[in-house]
mmCIF file of C-alpha atoms and ligand atoms in Angstrom:
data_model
loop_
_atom_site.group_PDB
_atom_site.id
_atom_site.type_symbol
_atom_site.label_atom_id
_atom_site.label_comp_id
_atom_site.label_asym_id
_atom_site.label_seq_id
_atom_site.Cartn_x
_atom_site.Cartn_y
_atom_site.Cartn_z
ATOM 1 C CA UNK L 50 24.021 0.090 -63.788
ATOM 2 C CA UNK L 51 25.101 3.067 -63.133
ATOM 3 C CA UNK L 52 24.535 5.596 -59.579
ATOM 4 C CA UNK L 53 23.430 9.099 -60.217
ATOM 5 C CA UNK L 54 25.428 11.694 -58.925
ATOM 6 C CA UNK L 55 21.853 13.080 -57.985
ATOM 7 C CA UNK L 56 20.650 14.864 -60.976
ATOM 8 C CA UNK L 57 17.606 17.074 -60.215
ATOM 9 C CA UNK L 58 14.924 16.674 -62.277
ATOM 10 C CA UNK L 59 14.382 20.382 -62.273
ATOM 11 C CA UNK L 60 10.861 20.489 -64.950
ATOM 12 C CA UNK L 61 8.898 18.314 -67.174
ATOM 13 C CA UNK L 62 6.547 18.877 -69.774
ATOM 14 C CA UNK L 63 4.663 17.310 -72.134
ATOM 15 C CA UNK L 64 2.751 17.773 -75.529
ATOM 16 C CA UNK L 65 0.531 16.012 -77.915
ATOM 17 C CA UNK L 66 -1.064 16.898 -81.203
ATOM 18 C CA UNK L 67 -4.552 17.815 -81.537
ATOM 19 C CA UNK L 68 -5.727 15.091 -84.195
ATOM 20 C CA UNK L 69 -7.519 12.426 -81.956
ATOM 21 C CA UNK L 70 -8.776 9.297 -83.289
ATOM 22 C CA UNK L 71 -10.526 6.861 -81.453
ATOM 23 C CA UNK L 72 -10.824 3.190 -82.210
ATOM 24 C CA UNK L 73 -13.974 3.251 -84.034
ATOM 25 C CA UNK L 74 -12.526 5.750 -86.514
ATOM 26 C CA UNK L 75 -9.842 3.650 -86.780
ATOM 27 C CA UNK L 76 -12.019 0.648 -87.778
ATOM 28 C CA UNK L 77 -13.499 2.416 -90.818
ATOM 29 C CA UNK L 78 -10.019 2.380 -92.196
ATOM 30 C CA UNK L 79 -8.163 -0.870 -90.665
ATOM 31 C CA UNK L 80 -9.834 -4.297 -89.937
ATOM 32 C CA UNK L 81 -10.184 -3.839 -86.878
ATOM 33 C CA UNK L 82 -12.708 -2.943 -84.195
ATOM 34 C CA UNK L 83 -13.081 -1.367 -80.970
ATOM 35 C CA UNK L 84 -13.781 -4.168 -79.040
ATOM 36 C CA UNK L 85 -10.423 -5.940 -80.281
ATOM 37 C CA UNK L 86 -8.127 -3.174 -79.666
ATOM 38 C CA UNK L 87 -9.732 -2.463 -76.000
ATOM 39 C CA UNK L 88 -9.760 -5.822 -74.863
ATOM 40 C CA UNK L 89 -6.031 -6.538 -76.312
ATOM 41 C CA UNK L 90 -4.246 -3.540 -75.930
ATOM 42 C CA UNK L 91 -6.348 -1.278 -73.123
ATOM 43 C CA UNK L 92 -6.064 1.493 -76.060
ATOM 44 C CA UNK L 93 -9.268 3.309 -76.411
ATOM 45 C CA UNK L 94 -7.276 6.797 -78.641
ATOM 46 C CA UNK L 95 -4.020 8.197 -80.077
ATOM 47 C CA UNK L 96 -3.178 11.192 -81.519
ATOM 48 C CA UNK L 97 -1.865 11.596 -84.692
ATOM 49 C CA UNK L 98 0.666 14.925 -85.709
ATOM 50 C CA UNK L 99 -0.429 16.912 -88.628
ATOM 51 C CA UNK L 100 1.061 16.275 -91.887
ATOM 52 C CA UNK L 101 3.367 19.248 -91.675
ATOM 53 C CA UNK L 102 4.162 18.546 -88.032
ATOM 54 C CA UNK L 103 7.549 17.216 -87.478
ATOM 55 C CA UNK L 104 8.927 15.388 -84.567
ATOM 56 C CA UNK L 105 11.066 18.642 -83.995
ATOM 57 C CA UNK L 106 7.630 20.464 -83.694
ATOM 58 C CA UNK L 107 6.444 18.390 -81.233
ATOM 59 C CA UNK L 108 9.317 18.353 -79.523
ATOM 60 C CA UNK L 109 9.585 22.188 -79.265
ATOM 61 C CA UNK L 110 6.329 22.497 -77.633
ATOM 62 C CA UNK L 111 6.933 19.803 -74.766
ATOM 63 C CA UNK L 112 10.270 21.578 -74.449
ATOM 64 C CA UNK L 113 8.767 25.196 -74.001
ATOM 65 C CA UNK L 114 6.803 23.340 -71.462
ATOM 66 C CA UNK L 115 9.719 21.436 -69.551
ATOM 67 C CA UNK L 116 11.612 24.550 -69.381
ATOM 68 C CA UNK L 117 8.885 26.682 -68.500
ATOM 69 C CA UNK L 118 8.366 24.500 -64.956
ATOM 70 C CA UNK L 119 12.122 24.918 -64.733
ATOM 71 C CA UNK L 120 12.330 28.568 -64.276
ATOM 72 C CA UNK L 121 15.370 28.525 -66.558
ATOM 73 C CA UNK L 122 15.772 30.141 -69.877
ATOM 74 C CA UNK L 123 17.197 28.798 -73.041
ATOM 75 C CA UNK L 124 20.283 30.806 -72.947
ATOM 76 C CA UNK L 125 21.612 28.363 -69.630
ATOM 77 C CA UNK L 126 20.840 25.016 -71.061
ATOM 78 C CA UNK L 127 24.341 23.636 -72.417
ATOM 79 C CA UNK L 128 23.296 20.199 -73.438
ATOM 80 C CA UNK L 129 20.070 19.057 -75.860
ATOM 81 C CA UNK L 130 19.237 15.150 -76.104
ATOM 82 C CA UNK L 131 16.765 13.607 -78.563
ATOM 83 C CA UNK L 132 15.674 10.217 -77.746
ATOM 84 C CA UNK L 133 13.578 9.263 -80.955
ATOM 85 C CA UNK L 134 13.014 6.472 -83.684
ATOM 86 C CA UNK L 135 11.377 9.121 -85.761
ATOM 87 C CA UNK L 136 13.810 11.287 -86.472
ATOM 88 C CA UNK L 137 12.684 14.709 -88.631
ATOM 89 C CA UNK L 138 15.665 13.125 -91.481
ATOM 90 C CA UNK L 139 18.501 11.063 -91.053
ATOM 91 C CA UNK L 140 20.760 13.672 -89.770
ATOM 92 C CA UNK L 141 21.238 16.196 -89.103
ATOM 93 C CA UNK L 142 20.098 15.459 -85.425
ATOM 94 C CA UNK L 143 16.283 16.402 -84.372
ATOM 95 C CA UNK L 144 18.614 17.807 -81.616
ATOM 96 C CA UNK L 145 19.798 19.875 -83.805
ATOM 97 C CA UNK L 146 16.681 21.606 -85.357
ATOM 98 C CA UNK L 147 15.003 21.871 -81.636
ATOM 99 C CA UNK L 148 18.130 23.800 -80.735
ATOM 100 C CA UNK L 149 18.036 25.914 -83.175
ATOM 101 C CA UNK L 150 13.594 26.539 -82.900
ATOM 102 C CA UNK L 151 14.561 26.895 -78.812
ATOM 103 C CA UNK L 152 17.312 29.732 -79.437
ATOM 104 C CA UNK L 153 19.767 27.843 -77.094
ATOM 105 C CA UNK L 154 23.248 28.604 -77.600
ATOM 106 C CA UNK L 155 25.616 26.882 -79.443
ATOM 107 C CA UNK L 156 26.317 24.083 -77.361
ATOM 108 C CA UNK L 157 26.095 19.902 -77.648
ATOM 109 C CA UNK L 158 22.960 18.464 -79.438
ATOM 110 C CA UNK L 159 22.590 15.035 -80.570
ATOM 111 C CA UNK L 160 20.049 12.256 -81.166
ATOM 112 C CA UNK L 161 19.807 8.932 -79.437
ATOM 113 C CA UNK L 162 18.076 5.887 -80.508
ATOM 114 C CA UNK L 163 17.273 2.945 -77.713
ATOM 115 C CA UNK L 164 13.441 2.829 -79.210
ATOM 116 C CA UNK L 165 10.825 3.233 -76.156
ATOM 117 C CA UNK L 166 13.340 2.578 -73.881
ATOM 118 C CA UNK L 167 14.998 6.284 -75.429
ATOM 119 C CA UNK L 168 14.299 8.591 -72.795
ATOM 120 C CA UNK L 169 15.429 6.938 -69.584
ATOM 121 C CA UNK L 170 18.644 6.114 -71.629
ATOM 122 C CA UNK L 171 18.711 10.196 -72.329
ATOM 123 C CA UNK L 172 18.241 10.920 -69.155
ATOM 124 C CA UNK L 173 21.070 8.498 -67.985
ATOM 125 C CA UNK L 174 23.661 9.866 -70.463
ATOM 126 C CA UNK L 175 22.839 13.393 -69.538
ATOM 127 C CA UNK L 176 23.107 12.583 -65.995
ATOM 128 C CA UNK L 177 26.419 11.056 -66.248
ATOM 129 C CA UNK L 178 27.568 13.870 -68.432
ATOM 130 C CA UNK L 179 26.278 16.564 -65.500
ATOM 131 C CA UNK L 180 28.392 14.350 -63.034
ATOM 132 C CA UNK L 181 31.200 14.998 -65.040
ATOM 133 C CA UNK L 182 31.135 18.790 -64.334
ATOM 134 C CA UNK L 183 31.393 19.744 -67.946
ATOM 135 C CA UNK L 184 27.529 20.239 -68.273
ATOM 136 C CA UNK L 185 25.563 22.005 -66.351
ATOM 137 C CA UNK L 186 21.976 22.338 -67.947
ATOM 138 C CA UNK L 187 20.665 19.200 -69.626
ATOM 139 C CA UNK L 188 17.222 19.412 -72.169
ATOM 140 C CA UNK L 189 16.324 16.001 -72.227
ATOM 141 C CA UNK L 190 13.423 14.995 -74.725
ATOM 142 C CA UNK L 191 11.592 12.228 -75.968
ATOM 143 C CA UNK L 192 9.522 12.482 -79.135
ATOM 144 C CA UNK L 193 8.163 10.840 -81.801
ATOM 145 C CA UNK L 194 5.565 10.787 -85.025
ATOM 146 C CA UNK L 195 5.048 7.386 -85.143
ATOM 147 C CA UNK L 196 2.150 7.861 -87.715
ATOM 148 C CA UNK L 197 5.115 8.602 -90.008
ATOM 149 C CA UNK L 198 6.101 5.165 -89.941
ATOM 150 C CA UNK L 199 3.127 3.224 -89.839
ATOM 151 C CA UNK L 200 1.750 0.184 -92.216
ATOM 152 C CA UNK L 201 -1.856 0.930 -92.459
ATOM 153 C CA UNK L 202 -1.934 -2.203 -93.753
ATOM 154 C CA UNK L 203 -0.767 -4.038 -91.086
ATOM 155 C CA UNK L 204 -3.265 -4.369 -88.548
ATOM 156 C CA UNK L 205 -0.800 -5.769 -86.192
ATOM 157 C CA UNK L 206 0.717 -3.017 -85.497
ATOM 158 C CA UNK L 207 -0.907 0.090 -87.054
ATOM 159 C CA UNK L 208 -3.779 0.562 -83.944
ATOM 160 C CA UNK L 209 -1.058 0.556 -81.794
ATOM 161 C CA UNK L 210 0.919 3.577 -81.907
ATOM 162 C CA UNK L 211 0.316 7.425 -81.349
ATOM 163 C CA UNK L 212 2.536 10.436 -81.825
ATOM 164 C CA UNK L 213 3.642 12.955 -79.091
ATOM 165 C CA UNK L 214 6.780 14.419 -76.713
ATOM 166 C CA UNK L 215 7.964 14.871 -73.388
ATOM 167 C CA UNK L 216 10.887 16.599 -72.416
ATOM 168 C CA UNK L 217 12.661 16.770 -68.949
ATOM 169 C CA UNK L 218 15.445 19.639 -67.912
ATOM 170 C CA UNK L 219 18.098 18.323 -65.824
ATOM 171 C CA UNK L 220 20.379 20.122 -63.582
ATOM 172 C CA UNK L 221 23.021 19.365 -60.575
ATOM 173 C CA UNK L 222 21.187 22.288 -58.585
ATOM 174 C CA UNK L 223 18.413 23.901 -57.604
ATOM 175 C CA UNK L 224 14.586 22.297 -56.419
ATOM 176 C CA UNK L 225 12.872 19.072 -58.054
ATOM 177 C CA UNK L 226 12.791 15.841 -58.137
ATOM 178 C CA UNK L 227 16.021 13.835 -57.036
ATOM 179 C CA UNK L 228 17.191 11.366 -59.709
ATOM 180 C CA UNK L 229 19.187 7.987 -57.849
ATOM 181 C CA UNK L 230 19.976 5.639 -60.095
ATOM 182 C CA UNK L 231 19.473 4.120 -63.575
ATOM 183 C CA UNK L 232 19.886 0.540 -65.561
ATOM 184 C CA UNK L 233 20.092 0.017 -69.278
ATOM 185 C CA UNK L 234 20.680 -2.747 -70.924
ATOM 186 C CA UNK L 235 20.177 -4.729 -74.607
ATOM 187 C CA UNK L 236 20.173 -7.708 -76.429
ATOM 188 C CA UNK L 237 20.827 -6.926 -79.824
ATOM 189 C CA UNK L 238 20.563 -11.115 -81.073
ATOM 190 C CA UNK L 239 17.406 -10.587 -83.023
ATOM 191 C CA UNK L 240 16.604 -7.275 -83.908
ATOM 192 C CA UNK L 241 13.810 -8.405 -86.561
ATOM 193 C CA UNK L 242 11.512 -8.911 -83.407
ATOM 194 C CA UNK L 243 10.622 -5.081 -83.835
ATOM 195 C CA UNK L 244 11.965 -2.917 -87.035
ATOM 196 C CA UNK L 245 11.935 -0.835 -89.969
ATOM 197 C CA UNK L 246 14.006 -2.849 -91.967
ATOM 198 C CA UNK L 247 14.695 -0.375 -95.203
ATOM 199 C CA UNK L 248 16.169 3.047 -95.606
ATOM 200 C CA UNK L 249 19.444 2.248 -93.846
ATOM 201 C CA UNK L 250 22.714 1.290 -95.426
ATOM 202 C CA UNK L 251 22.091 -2.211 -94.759
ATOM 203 C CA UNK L 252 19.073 -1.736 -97.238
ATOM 204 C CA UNK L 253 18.852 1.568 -99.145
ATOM 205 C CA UNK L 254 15.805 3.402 -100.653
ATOM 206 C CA UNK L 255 14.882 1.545 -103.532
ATOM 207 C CA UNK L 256 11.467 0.903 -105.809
ATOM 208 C CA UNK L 257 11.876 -2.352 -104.239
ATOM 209 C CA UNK L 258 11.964 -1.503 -100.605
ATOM 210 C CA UNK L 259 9.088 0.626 -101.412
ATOM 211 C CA UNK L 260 6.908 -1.924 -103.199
ATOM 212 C CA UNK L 261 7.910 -4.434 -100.376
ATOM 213 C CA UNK L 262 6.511 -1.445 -97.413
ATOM 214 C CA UNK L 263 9.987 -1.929 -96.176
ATOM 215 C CA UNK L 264 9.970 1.362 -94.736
ATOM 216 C CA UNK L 265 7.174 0.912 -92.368
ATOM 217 C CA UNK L 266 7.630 -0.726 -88.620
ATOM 218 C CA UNK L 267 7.382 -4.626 -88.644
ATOM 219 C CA UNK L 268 6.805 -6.220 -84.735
ATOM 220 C CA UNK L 269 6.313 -10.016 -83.842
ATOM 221 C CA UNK L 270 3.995 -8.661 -81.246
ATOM 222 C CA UNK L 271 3.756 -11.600 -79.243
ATOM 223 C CA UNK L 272 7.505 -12.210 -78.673
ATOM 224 C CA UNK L 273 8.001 -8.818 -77.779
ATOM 225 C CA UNK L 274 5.619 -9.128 -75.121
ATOM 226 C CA UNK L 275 6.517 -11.890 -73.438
ATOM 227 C CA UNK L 276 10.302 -10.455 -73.946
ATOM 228 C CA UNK L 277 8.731 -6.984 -72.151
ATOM 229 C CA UNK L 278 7.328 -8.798 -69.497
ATOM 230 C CA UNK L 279 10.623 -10.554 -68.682
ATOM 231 C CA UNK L 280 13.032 -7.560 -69.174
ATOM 232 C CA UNK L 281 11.314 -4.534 -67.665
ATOM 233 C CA UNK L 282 11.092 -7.068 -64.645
ATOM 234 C CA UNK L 283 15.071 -7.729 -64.274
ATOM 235 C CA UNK L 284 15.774 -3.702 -64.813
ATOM 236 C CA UNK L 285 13.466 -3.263 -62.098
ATOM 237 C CA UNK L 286 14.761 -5.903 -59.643
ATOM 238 C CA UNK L 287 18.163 -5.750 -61.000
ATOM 239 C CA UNK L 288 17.561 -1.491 -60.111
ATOM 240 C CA UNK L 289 16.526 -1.294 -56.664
ATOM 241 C CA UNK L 290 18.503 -4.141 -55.508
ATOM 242 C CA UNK L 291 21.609 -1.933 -56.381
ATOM 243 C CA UNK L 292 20.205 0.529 -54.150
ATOM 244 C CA UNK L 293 19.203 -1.907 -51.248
ATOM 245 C CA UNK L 294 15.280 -0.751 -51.975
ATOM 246 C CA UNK L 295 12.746 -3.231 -51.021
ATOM 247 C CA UNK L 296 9.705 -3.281 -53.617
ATOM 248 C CA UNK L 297 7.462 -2.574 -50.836
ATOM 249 C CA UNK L 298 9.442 0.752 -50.869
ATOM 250 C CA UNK L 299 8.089 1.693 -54.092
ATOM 251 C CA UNK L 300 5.042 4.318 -53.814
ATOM 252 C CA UNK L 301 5.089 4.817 -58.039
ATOM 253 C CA UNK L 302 5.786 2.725 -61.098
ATOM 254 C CA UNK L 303 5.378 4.378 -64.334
ATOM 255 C CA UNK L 304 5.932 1.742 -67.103
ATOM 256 C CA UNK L 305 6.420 2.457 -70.969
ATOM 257 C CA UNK L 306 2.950 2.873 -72.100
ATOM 258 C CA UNK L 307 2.493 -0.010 -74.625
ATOM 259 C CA UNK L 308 -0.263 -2.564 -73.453
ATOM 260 C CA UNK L 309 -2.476 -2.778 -70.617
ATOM 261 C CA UNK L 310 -2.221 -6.406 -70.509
ATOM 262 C CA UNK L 311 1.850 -5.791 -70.347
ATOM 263 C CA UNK L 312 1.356 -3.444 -67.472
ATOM 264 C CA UNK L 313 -0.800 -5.900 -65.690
ATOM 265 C CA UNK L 314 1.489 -9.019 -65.900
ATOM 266 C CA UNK L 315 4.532 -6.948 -64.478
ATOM 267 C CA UNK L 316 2.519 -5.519 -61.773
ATOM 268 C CA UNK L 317 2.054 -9.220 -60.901
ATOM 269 C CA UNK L 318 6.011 -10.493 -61.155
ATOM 270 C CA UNK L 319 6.619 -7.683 -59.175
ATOM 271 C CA UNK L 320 3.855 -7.979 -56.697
ATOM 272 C CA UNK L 321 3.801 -4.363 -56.503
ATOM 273 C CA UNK L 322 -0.675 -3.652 -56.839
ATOM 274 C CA UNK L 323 -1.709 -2.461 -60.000
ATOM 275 C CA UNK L 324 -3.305 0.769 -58.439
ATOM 276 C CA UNK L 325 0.552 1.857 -57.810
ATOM 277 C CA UNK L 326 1.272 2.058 -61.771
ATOM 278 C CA UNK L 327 0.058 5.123 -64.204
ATOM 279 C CA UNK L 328 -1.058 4.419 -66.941
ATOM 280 C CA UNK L 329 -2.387 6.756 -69.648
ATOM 281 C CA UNK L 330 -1.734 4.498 -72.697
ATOM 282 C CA UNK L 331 -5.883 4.430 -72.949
ATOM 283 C CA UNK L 332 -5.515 8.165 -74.061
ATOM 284 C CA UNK L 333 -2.406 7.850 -76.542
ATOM 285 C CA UNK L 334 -1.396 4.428 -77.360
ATOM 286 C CA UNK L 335 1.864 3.588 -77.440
ATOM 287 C CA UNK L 336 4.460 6.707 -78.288
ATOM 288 C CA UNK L 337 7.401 4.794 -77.735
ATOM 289 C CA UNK L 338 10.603 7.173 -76.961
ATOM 290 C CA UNK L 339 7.921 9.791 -75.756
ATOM 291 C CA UNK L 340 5.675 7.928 -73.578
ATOM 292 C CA UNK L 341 7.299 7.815 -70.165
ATOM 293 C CA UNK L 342 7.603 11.783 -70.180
ATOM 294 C CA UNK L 343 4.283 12.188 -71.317
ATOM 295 C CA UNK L 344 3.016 9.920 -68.545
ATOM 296 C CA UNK L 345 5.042 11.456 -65.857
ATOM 297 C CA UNK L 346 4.216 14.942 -66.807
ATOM 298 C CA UNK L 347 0.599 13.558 -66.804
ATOM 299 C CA UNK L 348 1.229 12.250 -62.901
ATOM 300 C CA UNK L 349 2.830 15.293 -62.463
ATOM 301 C CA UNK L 350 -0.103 17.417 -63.188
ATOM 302 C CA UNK L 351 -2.608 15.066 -61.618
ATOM 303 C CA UNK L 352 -0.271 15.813 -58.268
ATOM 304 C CA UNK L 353 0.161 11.920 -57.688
ATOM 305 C CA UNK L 354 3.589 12.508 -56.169
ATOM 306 C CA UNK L 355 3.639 13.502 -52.490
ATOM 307 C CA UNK L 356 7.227 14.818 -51.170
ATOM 308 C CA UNK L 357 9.590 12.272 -50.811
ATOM 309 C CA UNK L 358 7.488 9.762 -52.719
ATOM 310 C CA UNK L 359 9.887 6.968 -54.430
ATOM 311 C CA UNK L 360 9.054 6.331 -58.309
ATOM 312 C CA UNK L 361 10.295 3.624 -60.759
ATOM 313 C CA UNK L 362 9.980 4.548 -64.108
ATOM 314 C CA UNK L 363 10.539 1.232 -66.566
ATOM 315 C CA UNK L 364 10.571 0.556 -70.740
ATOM 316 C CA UNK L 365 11.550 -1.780 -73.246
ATOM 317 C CA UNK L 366 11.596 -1.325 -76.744
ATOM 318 C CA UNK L 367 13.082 -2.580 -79.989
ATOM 319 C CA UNK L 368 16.601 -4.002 -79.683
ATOM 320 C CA UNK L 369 15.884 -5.293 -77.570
ATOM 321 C CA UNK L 370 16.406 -2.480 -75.552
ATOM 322 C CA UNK L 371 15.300 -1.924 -71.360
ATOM 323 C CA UNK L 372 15.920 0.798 -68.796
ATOM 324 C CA UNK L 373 14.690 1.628 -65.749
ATOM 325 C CA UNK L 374 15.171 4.443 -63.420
ATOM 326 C CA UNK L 375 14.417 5.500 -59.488
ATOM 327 C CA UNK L 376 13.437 8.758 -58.623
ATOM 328 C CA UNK L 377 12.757 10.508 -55.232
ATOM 329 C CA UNK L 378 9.832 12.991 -55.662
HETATM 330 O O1 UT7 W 221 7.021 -0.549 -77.399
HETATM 331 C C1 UT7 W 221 7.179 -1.859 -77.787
HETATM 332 C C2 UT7 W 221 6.187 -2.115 -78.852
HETATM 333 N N1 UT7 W 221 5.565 -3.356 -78.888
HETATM 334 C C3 UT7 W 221 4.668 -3.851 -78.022
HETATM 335 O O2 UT7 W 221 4.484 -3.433 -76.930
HETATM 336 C C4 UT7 W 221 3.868 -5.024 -78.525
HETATM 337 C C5 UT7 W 221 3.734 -6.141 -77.541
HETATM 338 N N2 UT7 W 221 2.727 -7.071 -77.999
HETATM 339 C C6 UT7 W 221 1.407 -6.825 -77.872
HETATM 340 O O3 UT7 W 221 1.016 -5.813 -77.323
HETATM 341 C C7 UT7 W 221 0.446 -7.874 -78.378
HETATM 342 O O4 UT7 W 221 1.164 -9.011 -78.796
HETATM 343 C C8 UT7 W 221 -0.442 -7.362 -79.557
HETATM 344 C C9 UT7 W 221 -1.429 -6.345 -79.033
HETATM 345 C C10 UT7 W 221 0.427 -6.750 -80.642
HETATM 346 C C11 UT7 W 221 -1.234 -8.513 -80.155
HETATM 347 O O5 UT7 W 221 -1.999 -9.158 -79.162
HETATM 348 P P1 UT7 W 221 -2.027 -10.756 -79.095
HETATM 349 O O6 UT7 W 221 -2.954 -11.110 -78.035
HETATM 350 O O7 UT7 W 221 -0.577 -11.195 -78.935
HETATM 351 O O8 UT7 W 221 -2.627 -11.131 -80.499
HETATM 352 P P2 UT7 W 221 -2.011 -12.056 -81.620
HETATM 353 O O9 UT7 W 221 -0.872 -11.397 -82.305
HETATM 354 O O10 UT7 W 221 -1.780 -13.407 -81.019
HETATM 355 O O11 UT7 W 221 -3.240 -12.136 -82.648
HETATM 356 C C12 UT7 W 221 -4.463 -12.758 -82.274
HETATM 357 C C13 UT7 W 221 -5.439 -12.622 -83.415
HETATM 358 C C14 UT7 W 221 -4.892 -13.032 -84.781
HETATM 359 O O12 UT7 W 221 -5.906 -13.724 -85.458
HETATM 360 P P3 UT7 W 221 -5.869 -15.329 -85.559
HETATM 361 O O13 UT7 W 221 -4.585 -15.651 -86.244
HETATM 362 O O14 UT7 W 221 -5.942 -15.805 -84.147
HETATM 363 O O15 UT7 W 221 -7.102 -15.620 -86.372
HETATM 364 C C15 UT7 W 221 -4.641 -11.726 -85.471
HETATM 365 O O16 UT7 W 221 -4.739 -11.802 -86.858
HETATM 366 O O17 UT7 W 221 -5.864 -11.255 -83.560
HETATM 367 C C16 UT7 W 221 -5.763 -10.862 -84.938
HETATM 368 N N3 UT7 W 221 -5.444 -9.435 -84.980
HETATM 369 C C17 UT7 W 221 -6.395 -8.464 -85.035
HETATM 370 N N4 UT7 W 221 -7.726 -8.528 -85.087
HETATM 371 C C18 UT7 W 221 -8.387 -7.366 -85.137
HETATM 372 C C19 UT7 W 221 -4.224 -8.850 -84.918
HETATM 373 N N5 UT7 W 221 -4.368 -7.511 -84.968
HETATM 374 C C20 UT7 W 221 -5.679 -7.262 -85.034
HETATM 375 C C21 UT7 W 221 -6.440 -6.074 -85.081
HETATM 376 N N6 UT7 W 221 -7.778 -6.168 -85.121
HETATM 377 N N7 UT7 W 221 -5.859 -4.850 -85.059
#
């Protein structure tokens, strides 16, 4: 748990690729149908990046956005986070090549990898490191081409996920939206629940890993989401009783965008109405690391915050990873 030292959310932005495909198309390719997806998931489309589109080049463009709102120019931001499972390569960072695409200085880029939960954990570390005075300007992105990592023969998992970014700029000063607290937390006991299992050193490139698809994402869907349900709960209690905030309090919940039916069984645990949570997961499926920015840009836009509104932004994600955050509009 740890209590912001009131980092201003200063601009957000958001960007996804053009390539839209709904769940019919999808069904001409996959097993699947429309009807299955909708009724399972609440997923109607996602977008997928184009094959020369890198998670960097996503990135860039929700960025430009983000900093754009902000009023502040490359030149002042000293700090760029990544929060991605889809990195452009191993290393160097995607922090690293959006730094460079930006023009920002020479200053402290690097990648971080809590799955979907990525970007409130981003937003967490840079806020921490803006308490400590030694940072004054934080990018904070989260962005990911998911399509790069998909089984399309897996039909568990492969009409699930959608590619896109959100990025956030952080300051200490100035106008926006007041940042008041976060939670993060994991339970790393059985990571095979969601994973790519090859490509890492525990199992390197190989014809084998290959030939076995070892290098796409692998889910037991239906332990993950009763695990979601139960986690993204606790950070949310767990959250705003640290801050002595009744639920009733809450005017905003914007969950990680993976299921409908997710979204619908927290919104009862909590007993916060549904009508209180955003949802856009309809429109993009489920873009892990980038899907709370996108859907609070989205808000954003839509103007669902009035001043002084109180949001709760919430996500899970492979791990298993959770983190939640509360935000005064
Ligand atoms: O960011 C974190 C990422 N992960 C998640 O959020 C995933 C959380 N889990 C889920 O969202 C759900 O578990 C799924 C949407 C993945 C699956 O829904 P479910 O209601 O748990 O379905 P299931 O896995 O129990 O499968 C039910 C049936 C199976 O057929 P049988 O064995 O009952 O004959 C599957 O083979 O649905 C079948 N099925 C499909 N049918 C058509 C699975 N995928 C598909 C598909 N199209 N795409």
């Amino acid at each position: 748990m740890s209590d912001s030292g009131s980092s201003i959310l200063r601009g957000i932005g958001s960007y996804v690729p053009s390539i839209k495909v709904d769940n019919n198309e999808l069904s001409k390719k996959v097993d699947t149908s429309d009807e299955w997806i909708r009724s399972r998931t609440g997923i109607k489309e996602r977008r997928y990046a184009a094959e020369d589109e890198n998670t960097s080049d996503l990135a860039l463009k929700a960025s430009q956005r983000a900093i754009d709102m902000a009023g502040v120019s490359p030149e002042e931001i000293d700090l760029v986070l990544v929060a991605t499972i889809t990195p452009d390569m191993a290393f160097p960072s995607t922090a690293c090549l959006l730094q460079h695409k930006l023009g920002i200085p020479q200053v402290a880029c690097f990648d971080l990898e809590a799955a979907c939960s990525g970007f409130l954990y981003a937003l967490d570390v840079a806020d921490g490191m803006l308490s400590s005075g030694r940072y004054k300007c934080a990018l904070v992105v989260g962005a990911e081409k998911l399509s790069s990592i998909m089984d399309w023969e897996d039909r568990t998992t492969c009409v699930l996920f959608g590619d896109g970014a959100g990025a956030a700029i952080l300051t200490k000063t100035g106008k926006g939206a007041e940042m008041l607290g976060f939670q993060c937390g994991a339970d790393g006991s059985n990571p095979s629940l969601l994973h790519q299992p090859a490509g890492g050193s525990a199992l390197p490139a190989s014809t084998e890993t290959i030939l076995a698809r070892g290098h796409f994402l692998k889910m037991n869907g239906r332990e993950i989401f009763k695990s979601a349900v139960r986690v993204m709960e606790r950070a949310s209690r767990e959250l705003l009783s640290h801050h002595g905030i009744d639920i009733s309090e809450v005017n905003h919940v914007i969950p990680h965008q993976a299921n409908a039916r997710i979204v619908e069984s927290l919104s009862q645990r909590l007993e916060i109405p549904l009508d209180k949570f955003f949802c856009n997961l309809h429109k993009y499926g489920n873009t892990s690391a980038a899907s709370i920015p996108i859907a609070l840009d989205e808000a954003f836009k839509a103007e669902k915050f009035r001043k002084d509104d109180l949001g709760l932004l919430v996500a899970f994600g492979a791990g298993l990873t959770w983190s939640s955050a509360l935000v005064r509009f």
